[in-house]
Amino acid sequence: MQNRLESATFKVKAFGKVFARQRYLYFMSLPFIAWIFVFSYMPLWGWTMAFQKFKPGRSFFEQEWVGLMYFKELFSEPMFYQVLRNTLAMSTMGIVAGFVLPIAFALLLNEVRQQVFKRFVQTISYLPHFVSWVVAAGIITKMLSTENGVVNDVLMSLHLINEPIQFLGQGKFFWGIVTLSDVWKETGWNAIIYLAAISGIGPELYEAAKVDGASRIRQIWHITIPGIRTTMIILIIISIGHLVSIGFEKQFLLGNNLVRDYSQTLDLYALNYGLGTARYSFGTTINIFNSLISVFLLLFANGLFKKITKESVF
């Protein structure tokens, strides 16, 4: 007991010395800590609505507590499982495409030796990231239109189809359209992280590989990819943690009543059946489920990669 007390005292004194030496850094971090507390932790108080029959205008103590009633209602609705299917399908497709293509694009761009052309391609590739989904959805809708749509016109000119296809009116195309739209919008931006990681690889490694007679492909396989492996693992873990939190903007803007069974995600479900119908408690229940699954997936992915690759986020 005495040893533990002495150890605790030593740690307190050591922290006091560090705090005194770096006090300005600690003071500078206070606004960010306050921001996180106000916007990330205080809203968790609203989760209590999921256990209440919430009525606007009543105080917290006047609300009727209903326990897990809304959770039971959520898991008993067939639409919930359809929405969960859509969310998992689109997020899985998005993770695969959004993980592989930015890496491939960064590797190819890194091999370009003409710096002017390289900067031009990189700039053009990440510009769509700054376009809002409202504008992007309008562009995509026009391109896929049956009247003067670029995609249908090209397919018909190549004699691959006989008449225009209503892409946004058929559910079987919706997941692919959302995935490709996200790839077009975010690939260039996501590749910046990998390009930054590649720039940190020592050039002497490539020089040694050239001396040994390694081709460009073998240099990529044995030097570049292992050099960015840590970055790849961290980003894939974070992506898995957001597997059920893919938002609703793309689905809301590109969807319509014809593809409703394929376009609804958990976030859109919470919006339509929570805020849309004034069922605030039910919408909160959906968001709690979403958050808990995200935390579980993050911890699971982190533990799995830590065991297999010895690398993890924490």
XYZ file of C-alpha atoms in Angstrom:
314
model
C 0.000 0.000 0.000
C 2.866 2.323 0.899
C 4.579 1.587 -2.449
C 1.402 2.383 -4.379
C 1.005 5.662 -2.498
C 4.610 6.633 -3.202
C 4.187 5.691 -6.872
C 1.018 7.794 -7.147
C 2.757 10.732 -5.454
C 5.694 10.464 -7.841
C 3.372 10.434 -10.868
C 1.525 13.518 -9.582
C 4.794 15.382 -9.081
C 6.042 14.312 -12.523
C 2.808 15.509 -14.130
C 3.090 18.785 -12.229
C 6.537 19.374 -13.663
C 5.359 18.562 -17.196
C 2.314 20.812 -16.765
C 4.456 23.700 -15.512
C 6.855 23.295 -18.437
C 4.124 22.973 -21.074
C 1.377 25.028 -19.438
C 0.842 27.214 -22.491
C 0.107 24.165 -24.654
C -2.426 22.944 -22.097
C -4.082 26.364 -21.975
C -4.220 26.451 -25.792
C -6.034 23.092 -25.811
C -8.798 24.277 -23.439
C -11.016 25.834 -26.185
C -10.896 22.600 -28.193
C -11.736 20.520 -25.118
C -14.667 22.837 -24.413
C -15.804 22.587 -28.037
C -15.727 18.764 -27.932
C -17.582 18.729 -24.607
C -20.321 21.098 -25.772
C -20.930 19.602 -29.213
C -20.023 15.921 -28.693
C -20.783 15.022 -25.085
C -23.552 17.345 -23.933
C -25.897 16.210 -26.783
C -25.718 12.665 -25.350
C -28.181 13.913 -22.739
C -30.765 13.826 -25.526
C -30.471 10.029 -25.633
C -32.833 9.981 -22.666
C -35.642 10.690 -25.169
C -35.321 7.104 -26.428
C -36.542 5.900 -23.025
C -39.354 8.432 -22.774
C -42.609 9.057 -24.571
C -41.228 12.459 -25.403
C -43.630 15.349 -25.725
C -42.258 18.772 -26.778
C -43.044 21.532 -24.310
C -42.863 19.326 -21.228
C -39.984 19.501 -18.797
C -37.630 16.573 -18.298
C -39.421 15.464 -15.130
C -42.863 15.620 -16.759
C -41.991 13.124 -19.508
C -43.445 9.612 -19.384
C -40.760 6.931 -19.081
C -41.370 3.849 -21.228
C -38.157 1.872 -20.825
C -37.104 -0.125 -23.902
C -40.458 0.165 -25.677
C -39.061 2.005 -28.705
C -36.148 -0.410 -29.053
C -38.605 -3.316 -29.191
C -40.684 -1.394 -31.725
C -37.589 -0.721 -33.841
C -36.459 -4.351 -33.954
C -39.987 -5.572 -34.721
C -40.405 -3.401 -37.842
C -39.644 -5.183 -41.151
C -38.605 -1.883 -42.733
C -35.769 -1.558 -40.219
C -34.080 -4.682 -41.581
C -34.566 -3.491 -45.145
C -32.962 -0.162 -44.242
C -30.134 -1.960 -42.446
C -29.550 -4.077 -45.563
C -29.348 -0.978 -47.739
C -26.964 0.741 -45.313
C -24.606 -2.229 -45.039
C -24.662 -2.865 -48.798
C -23.876 0.719 -49.796
C -21.316 1.243 -47.033
C -19.504 -2.016 -47.848
C -19.361 -1.139 -51.541
C -18.203 2.345 -50.611
C -15.438 1.054 -48.309
C -14.103 -1.374 -50.928
C -14.154 1.167 -53.757
C -13.120 4.075 -51.534
C -10.167 2.106 -50.171
C -8.769 0.414 -53.265
C -9.168 3.163 -55.872
C -7.519 6.041 -53.923
C -4.523 3.801 -53.198
C -4.265 2.765 -56.856
C -4.655 6.391 -57.980
C -1.983 7.587 -55.535
C 0.442 4.866 -56.650
C -0.079 5.712 -60.315
C 0.178 9.448 -59.719
C 3.375 8.949 -57.742
C 4.953 7.306 -60.787
C 4.353 10.361 -62.972
C 7.632 12.192 -63.464
C 6.297 15.302 -65.234
C 5.592 17.543 -62.238
C 3.395 20.002 -64.138
C 1.144 17.233 -65.436
C 1.157 15.537 -62.021
C 0.000 18.692 -60.222
C -2.639 19.325 -62.884
C -4.111 15.818 -62.551
C -4.042 15.975 -58.764
C -5.793 19.345 -58.715
C -8.493 18.219 -61.138
C -9.037 14.976 -59.215
C -9.748 16.546 -55.832
C -11.841 19.497 -57.046
C -15.125 17.481 -56.934
C -14.625 17.119 -53.168
C -15.409 20.815 -52.765
C -18.634 20.563 -54.778
C -21.666 20.196 -52.523
C -23.782 17.076 -52.880
C -26.690 19.245 -54.031
C -24.716 20.376 -57.087
C -23.103 16.944 -57.562
C -26.488 15.220 -57.470
C -27.795 17.628 -60.101
C -24.840 16.843 -62.377
C -25.253 13.082 -61.889
C -29.008 13.250 -62.462
C -28.506 15.172 -65.708
C -25.823 12.756 -66.928
C -28.089 9.756 -66.275
C -31.214 11.387 -67.700
C -33.139 9.621 -70.457
C -33.381 12.917 -72.334
C -30.006 14.120 -73.638
C -28.180 12.335 -70.818
C -24.503 11.778 -71.616
C -24.446 8.170 -70.402
C -27.481 7.077 -72.415
C -26.308 8.982 -75.499
C -22.888 7.272 -75.383
C -24.371 3.821 -74.848
C -26.809 4.297 -77.721
C -24.110 5.669 -80.040
C -22.051 2.538 -79.334
C -25.152 0.413 -80.046
C -24.962 -1.179 -76.599
C -28.595 -0.332 -75.887
C -31.580 0.291 -78.157
C -33.426 2.784 -75.977
C -32.507 5.029 -73.029
C -32.340 3.389 -69.605
C -33.956 5.061 -66.636
C -31.002 4.519 -64.295
C -32.402 6.473 -61.352
C -35.768 4.769 -61.660
C -34.540 1.191 -61.133
C -33.514 -0.008 -57.699
C -30.957 -2.508 -59.020
C -28.794 0.376 -60.260
C -29.062 2.629 -57.211
C -26.315 1.166 -55.005
C -23.860 1.206 -57.893
C -24.751 4.797 -58.805
C -24.224 5.977 -55.227
C -20.887 4.151 -54.988
C -19.582 5.481 -58.308
C -20.748 8.978 -57.431
C -18.850 8.838 -54.159
C -15.759 7.500 -55.935
C -15.869 10.349 -58.464
C -16.265 12.924 -55.706
C -13.780 11.676 -53.096
C -11.059 9.575 -54.780
C -8.748 12.508 -55.509
C -9.187 13.953 -52.026
C -8.601 10.611 -50.268
C -5.496 9.995 -52.389
C -3.824 13.057 -50.823
C -3.309 11.128 -47.582
C -1.590 8.266 -49.395
C 0.537 10.648 -51.453
C 1.672 12.307 -48.240
C 2.556 8.898 -46.780
C 4.453 7.959 -49.947
C 6.456 11.196 -49.786
C 7.719 10.111 -46.366
C 9.421 7.005 -47.754
C 13.184 7.455 -47.975
C 14.464 7.860 -51.564
C 17.528 5.766 -50.667
C 15.290 2.702 -50.586
C 14.341 3.223 -54.237
C 17.961 3.867 -55.153
C 19.015 0.608 -53.521
C 16.202 -1.229 -55.317
C 17.338 0.205 -58.679
C 20.876 -0.958 -58.010
C 19.526 -4.454 -57.352
C 17.696 -4.334 -60.678
C 14.140 -4.006 -59.345
C 11.578 -2.831 -61.876
C 9.068 -0.051 -61.171
C 6.377 -2.631 -60.386
C 8.603 -4.446 -57.900
C 9.558 -1.139 -56.274
C 5.880 -0.354 -55.770
C 5.162 -3.831 -54.387
C 8.161 -4.138 -52.069
C 8.794 -0.512 -51.038
C 5.843 1.817 -51.653
C 2.982 -0.386 -50.458
C 4.801 -1.593 -47.281
C 5.784 2.031 -46.638
C 2.154 3.166 -46.510
C 0.768 0.044 -44.825
C 0.279 1.764 -41.464
C -1.716 4.565 -43.094
C -3.802 2.036 -45.003
C -4.621 0.057 -41.853
C -5.585 3.127 -39.817
C -7.895 4.426 -42.554
C -9.564 1.053 -43.116
C -10.195 0.698 -39.361
C -11.800 4.142 -39.246
C -13.854 3.306 -42.353
C -15.152 0.096 -40.775
C -16.152 2.103 -37.713
C -18.390 4.207 -39.963
C -19.925 1.181 -41.679
C -23.464 2.053 -40.572
C -22.924 5.826 -40.459
C -22.774 6.697 -44.134
C -25.032 9.741 -43.871
C -28.071 10.452 -46.011
C -27.159 13.280 -48.399
C -26.367 11.127 -51.438
C -29.342 8.831 -50.899
C -31.721 11.696 -50.189
C -30.723 13.712 -53.260
C -30.407 10.832 -55.745
C -33.310 8.762 -54.448
C -36.981 8.919 -55.332
C -40.150 6.939 -54.692
C -39.291 4.428 -57.442
C -36.119 3.307 -55.644
C -37.286 3.904 -52.077
C -36.732 0.267 -51.090
C -33.051 0.588 -52.055
C -32.241 4.183 -51.116
C -33.206 4.392 -47.459
C -30.319 4.280 -44.954
C -30.433 4.342 -41.163
C -29.793 8.091 -41.059
C -32.465 8.762 -43.665
C -34.810 6.390 -41.829
C -34.273 8.375 -38.623
C -34.895 11.614 -40.503
C -38.099 10.450 -42.199
C -39.633 8.508 -39.307
C -38.174 10.566 -36.478
C -38.256 14.251 -37.382
C -40.555 13.788 -40.383
C -43.411 12.303 -38.363
C -42.550 14.016 -35.045
C -41.629 10.644 -33.476
C -38.602 12.089 -31.721
C -38.159 9.176 -29.342
C -38.179 6.668 -32.190
C -35.663 8.706 -34.190
C -33.392 8.929 -31.143
C -33.593 5.149 -30.753
C -32.376 4.668 -34.336
C -29.448 7.026 -33.726
C -28.482 5.226 -30.505
C -28.448 1.900 -32.353
C -26.351 3.507 -35.091
C -23.823 4.917 -32.616
C -23.472 1.724 -30.571
C -22.917 -0.420 -33.669
C -20.318 2.068 -34.930
C -18.398 1.907 -31.636
C -18.581 -1.898 -31.621
C -17.325 -2.150 -35.217
C -14.498 0.282 -34.496
C -13.339 -1.693 -31.448
C -13.723 -5.000 -33.285
C -11.768 -3.813 -36.338
C -9.089 -2.247 -34.164
C -8.675 -5.435 -32.120
C -8.662 -7.638 -35.216
C -5.978 -5.638 -37.029
C -3.960 -5.296 -33.823
C -3.910 -9.074 -33.487
C -3.156 -9.789 -37.148
C -0.860 -6.930 -38.165
C 0.296 -5.656 -34.740
C -0.878 -2.203 -35.806
C -3.970 -0.339 -34.638
C -5.493 3.062 -33.990
C -5.210 2.712 -30.197
